[in-house]
Coordinates of C-alpha atoms in Angstrom, one line a residue:
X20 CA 28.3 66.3 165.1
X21 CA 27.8 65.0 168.7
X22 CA 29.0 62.1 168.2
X23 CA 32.3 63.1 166.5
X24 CA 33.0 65.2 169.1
X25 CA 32.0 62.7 171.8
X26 CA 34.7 60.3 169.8
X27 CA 37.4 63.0 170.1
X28 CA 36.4 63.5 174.0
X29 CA 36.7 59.2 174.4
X30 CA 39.8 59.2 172.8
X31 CA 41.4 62.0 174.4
X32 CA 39.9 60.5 178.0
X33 CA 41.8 56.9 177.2
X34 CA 38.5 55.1 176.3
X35 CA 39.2 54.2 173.0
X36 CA 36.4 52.0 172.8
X37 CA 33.4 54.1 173.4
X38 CA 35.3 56.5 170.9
X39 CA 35.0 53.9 168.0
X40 CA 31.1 53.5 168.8
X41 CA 30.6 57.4 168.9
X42 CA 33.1 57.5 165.8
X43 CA 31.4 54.5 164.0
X44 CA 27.5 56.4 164.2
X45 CA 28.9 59.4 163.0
X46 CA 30.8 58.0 159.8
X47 CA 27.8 55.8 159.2
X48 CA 26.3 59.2 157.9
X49 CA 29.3 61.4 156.8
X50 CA 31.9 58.2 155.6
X51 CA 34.3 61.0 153.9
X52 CA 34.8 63.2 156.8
X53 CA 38.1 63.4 157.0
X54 CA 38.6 64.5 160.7
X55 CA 36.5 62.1 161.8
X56 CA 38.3 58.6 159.9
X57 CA 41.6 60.5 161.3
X58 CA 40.3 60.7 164.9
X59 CA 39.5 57.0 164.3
X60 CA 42.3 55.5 162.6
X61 CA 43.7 57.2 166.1
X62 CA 41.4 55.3 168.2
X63 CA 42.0 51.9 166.0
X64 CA 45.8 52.6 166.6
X65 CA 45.2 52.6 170.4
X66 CA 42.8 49.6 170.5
X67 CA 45.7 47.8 168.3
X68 CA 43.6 47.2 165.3
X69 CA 46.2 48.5 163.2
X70 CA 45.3 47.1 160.1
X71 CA 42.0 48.6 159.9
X72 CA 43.5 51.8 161.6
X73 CA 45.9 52.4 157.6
X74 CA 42.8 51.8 156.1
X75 CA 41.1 54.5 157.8
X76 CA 44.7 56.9 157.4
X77 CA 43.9 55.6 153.6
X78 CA 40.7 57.1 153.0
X79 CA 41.6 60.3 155.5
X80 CA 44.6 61.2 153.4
X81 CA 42.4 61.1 150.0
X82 CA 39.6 63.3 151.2
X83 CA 42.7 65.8 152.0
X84 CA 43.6 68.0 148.6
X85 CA 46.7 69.5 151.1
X86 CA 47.8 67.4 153.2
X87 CA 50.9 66.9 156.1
X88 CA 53.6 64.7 156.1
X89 CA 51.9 63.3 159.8
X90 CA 49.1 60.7 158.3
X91 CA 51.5 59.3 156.1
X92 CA 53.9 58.7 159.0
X93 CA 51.2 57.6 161.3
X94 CA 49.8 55.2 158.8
X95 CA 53.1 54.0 158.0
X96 CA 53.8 52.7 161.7
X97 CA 50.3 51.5 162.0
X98 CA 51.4 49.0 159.5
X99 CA 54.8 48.3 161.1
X100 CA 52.9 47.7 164.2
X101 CA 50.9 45.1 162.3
X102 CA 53.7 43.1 161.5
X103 CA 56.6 42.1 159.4
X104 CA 53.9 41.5 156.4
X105 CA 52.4 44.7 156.3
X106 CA 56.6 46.6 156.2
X107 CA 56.4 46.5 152.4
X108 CA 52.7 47.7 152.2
X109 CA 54.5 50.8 154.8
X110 CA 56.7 52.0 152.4
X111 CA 54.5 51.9 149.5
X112 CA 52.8 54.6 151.5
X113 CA 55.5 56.7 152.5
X114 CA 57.0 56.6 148.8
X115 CA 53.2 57.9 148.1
X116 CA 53.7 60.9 150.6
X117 CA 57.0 61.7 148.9
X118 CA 55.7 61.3 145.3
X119 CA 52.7 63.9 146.6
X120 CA 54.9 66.2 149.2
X121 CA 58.1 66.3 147.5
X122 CA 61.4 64.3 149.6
X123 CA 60.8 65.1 152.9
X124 CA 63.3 64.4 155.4
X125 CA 60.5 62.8 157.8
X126 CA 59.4 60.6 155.3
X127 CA 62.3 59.6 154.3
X128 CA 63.9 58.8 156.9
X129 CA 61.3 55.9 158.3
X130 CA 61.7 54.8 154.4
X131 CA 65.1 54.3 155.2
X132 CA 64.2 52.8 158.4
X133 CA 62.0 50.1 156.6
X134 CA 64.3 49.0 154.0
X135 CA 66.7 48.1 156.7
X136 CA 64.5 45.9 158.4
X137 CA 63.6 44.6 154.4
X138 CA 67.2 44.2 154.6
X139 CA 67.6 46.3 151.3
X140 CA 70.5 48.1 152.0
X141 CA 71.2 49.2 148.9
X142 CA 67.7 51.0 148.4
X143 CA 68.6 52.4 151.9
X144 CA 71.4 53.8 151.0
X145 CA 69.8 55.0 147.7
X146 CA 67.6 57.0 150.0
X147 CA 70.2 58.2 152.4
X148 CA 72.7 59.6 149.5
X149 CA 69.1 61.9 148.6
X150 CA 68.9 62.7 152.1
X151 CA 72.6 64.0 152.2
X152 CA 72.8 65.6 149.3
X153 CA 70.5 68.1 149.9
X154 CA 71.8 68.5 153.9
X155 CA 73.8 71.7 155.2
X156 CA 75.7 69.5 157.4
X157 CA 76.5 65.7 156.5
X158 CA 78.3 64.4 159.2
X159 CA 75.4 63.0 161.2
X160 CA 74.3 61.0 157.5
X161 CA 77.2 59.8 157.3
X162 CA 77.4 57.9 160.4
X163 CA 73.9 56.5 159.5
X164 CA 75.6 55.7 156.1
X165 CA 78.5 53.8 158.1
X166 CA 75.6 51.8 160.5
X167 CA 74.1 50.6 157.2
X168 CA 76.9 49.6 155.5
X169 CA 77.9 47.9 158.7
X170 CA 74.9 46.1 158.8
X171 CA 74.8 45.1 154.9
X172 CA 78.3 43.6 156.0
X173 CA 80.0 45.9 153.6
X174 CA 82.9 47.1 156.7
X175 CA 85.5 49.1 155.0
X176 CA 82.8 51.0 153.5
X177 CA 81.4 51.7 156.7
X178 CA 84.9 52.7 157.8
X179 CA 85.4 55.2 155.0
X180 CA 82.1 56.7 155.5
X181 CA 82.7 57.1 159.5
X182 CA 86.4 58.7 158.8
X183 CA 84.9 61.4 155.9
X184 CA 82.1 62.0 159.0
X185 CA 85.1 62.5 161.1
X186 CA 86.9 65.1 158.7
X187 CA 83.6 66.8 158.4
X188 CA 83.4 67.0 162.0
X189 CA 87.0 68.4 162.3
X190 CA 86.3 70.7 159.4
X191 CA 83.4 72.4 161.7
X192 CA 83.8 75.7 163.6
X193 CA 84.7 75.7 167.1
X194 CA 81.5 76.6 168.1
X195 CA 79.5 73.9 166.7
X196 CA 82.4 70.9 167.6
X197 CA 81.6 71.7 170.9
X198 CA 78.1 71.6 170.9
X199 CA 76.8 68.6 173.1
X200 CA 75.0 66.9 169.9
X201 CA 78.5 67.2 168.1
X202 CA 80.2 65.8 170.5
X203 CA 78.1 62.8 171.3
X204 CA 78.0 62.2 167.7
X205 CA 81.5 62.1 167.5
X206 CA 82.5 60.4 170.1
X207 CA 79.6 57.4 168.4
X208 CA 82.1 57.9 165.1
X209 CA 85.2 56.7 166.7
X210 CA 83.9 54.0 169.2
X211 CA 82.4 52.7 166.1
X212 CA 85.6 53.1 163.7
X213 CA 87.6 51.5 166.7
X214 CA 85.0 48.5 166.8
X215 CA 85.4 47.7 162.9
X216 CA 89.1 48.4 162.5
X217 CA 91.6 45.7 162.4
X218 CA 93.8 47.9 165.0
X219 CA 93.1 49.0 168.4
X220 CA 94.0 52.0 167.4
X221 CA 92.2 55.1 166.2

């Protein structure tokens, strides 16, 4: 127990190494702990062994009968850090934290993420439509929608989807047009609309 809180006190303190030897001693004993391979999948992260930091996330998350969307995310980017290679391996986890949490909006979202940088738009925009159909408000998925149909080359698709985001921005109550987020977001909507229409003018 000393040493796994002499691990957490490393980490916390920016000495990263001296955490993994603490953290090492302690899961030489207790291999299952699951605080312990969390606090140094953590410390892996920070000493950019992030290979070996998803396999500790890996074994953490299976000791764990309830677990948090978090692990799977930070596991997830542990293996983006890695490297191109490692992207598919990423979303084979976070497809695991949805099958076992239900579709979070977290989770889904750096899956989204991923299969743009796979360059599967399609699956991407698979995701999204999920995403959006169980959202309040769709305007702000809907200029994602238009950014990755942009980027899959598909352009008046991107332009419908920005001028429904648009119409669901118009269709919004005074209140909430003028909030500072709205407004930002539109004004991203029609710089972007201008940008892929054949006219100047929007």
């Amino acid at each position: 127990e000393v040493e796994l809180e002499r691990g957490e006190l490393f980490l916390a303190s920016n000495h990263p190494q001296k955490a993994k030897l603490a953290l090492d001693r302690f899961l030489l004993l207790q291999p299952d702990h699951a605080r312990a391979l969390l606090i140094r999948a953590r410390t892996l992260v920070k000493l950019q062994q992030f290979a070996a930091a998803a396999v500790d996330f890996t074994h953490m998350i299976a000791r764990l009968s309830d677990p948090t969307p978090d692990p799977y995310l930070e596991r997830a980017q542990a293996l983006i850090s890695a490297g191109p290679d490692h992207f598919g391996e990423a979303l084979r986890g976070l497809d695991e934290g949805i099958t076992r949490l239900g579709p979070l909006v977290t989770l889904q979202l750096q899956a989204i993420e991923l299969e743009c940088s796979l360059k599967r738009y399609d699956s991407a925009l698979q995701r999204l439509a999920h995403v959006t159909a169980r959202a309040q408000r769709k305007e702000s998925w809907l200029v994602r929608k238009a950014e990755i149909l942009e980027q899959a080359g598909q352009v008046e698709e991107a332009r419908i989807a920005l001028t429904e985001a648009l119409a669901a921005i118009a269709a919004l109550p005074i209140r909430q047009r003028n909030q500072e987020k709205t407004i930002a977001l539109e004004t991203q909507a029609r710089k972007q609309l201008a940008r892929l229409s054949p006219s100047s003018t929007v």
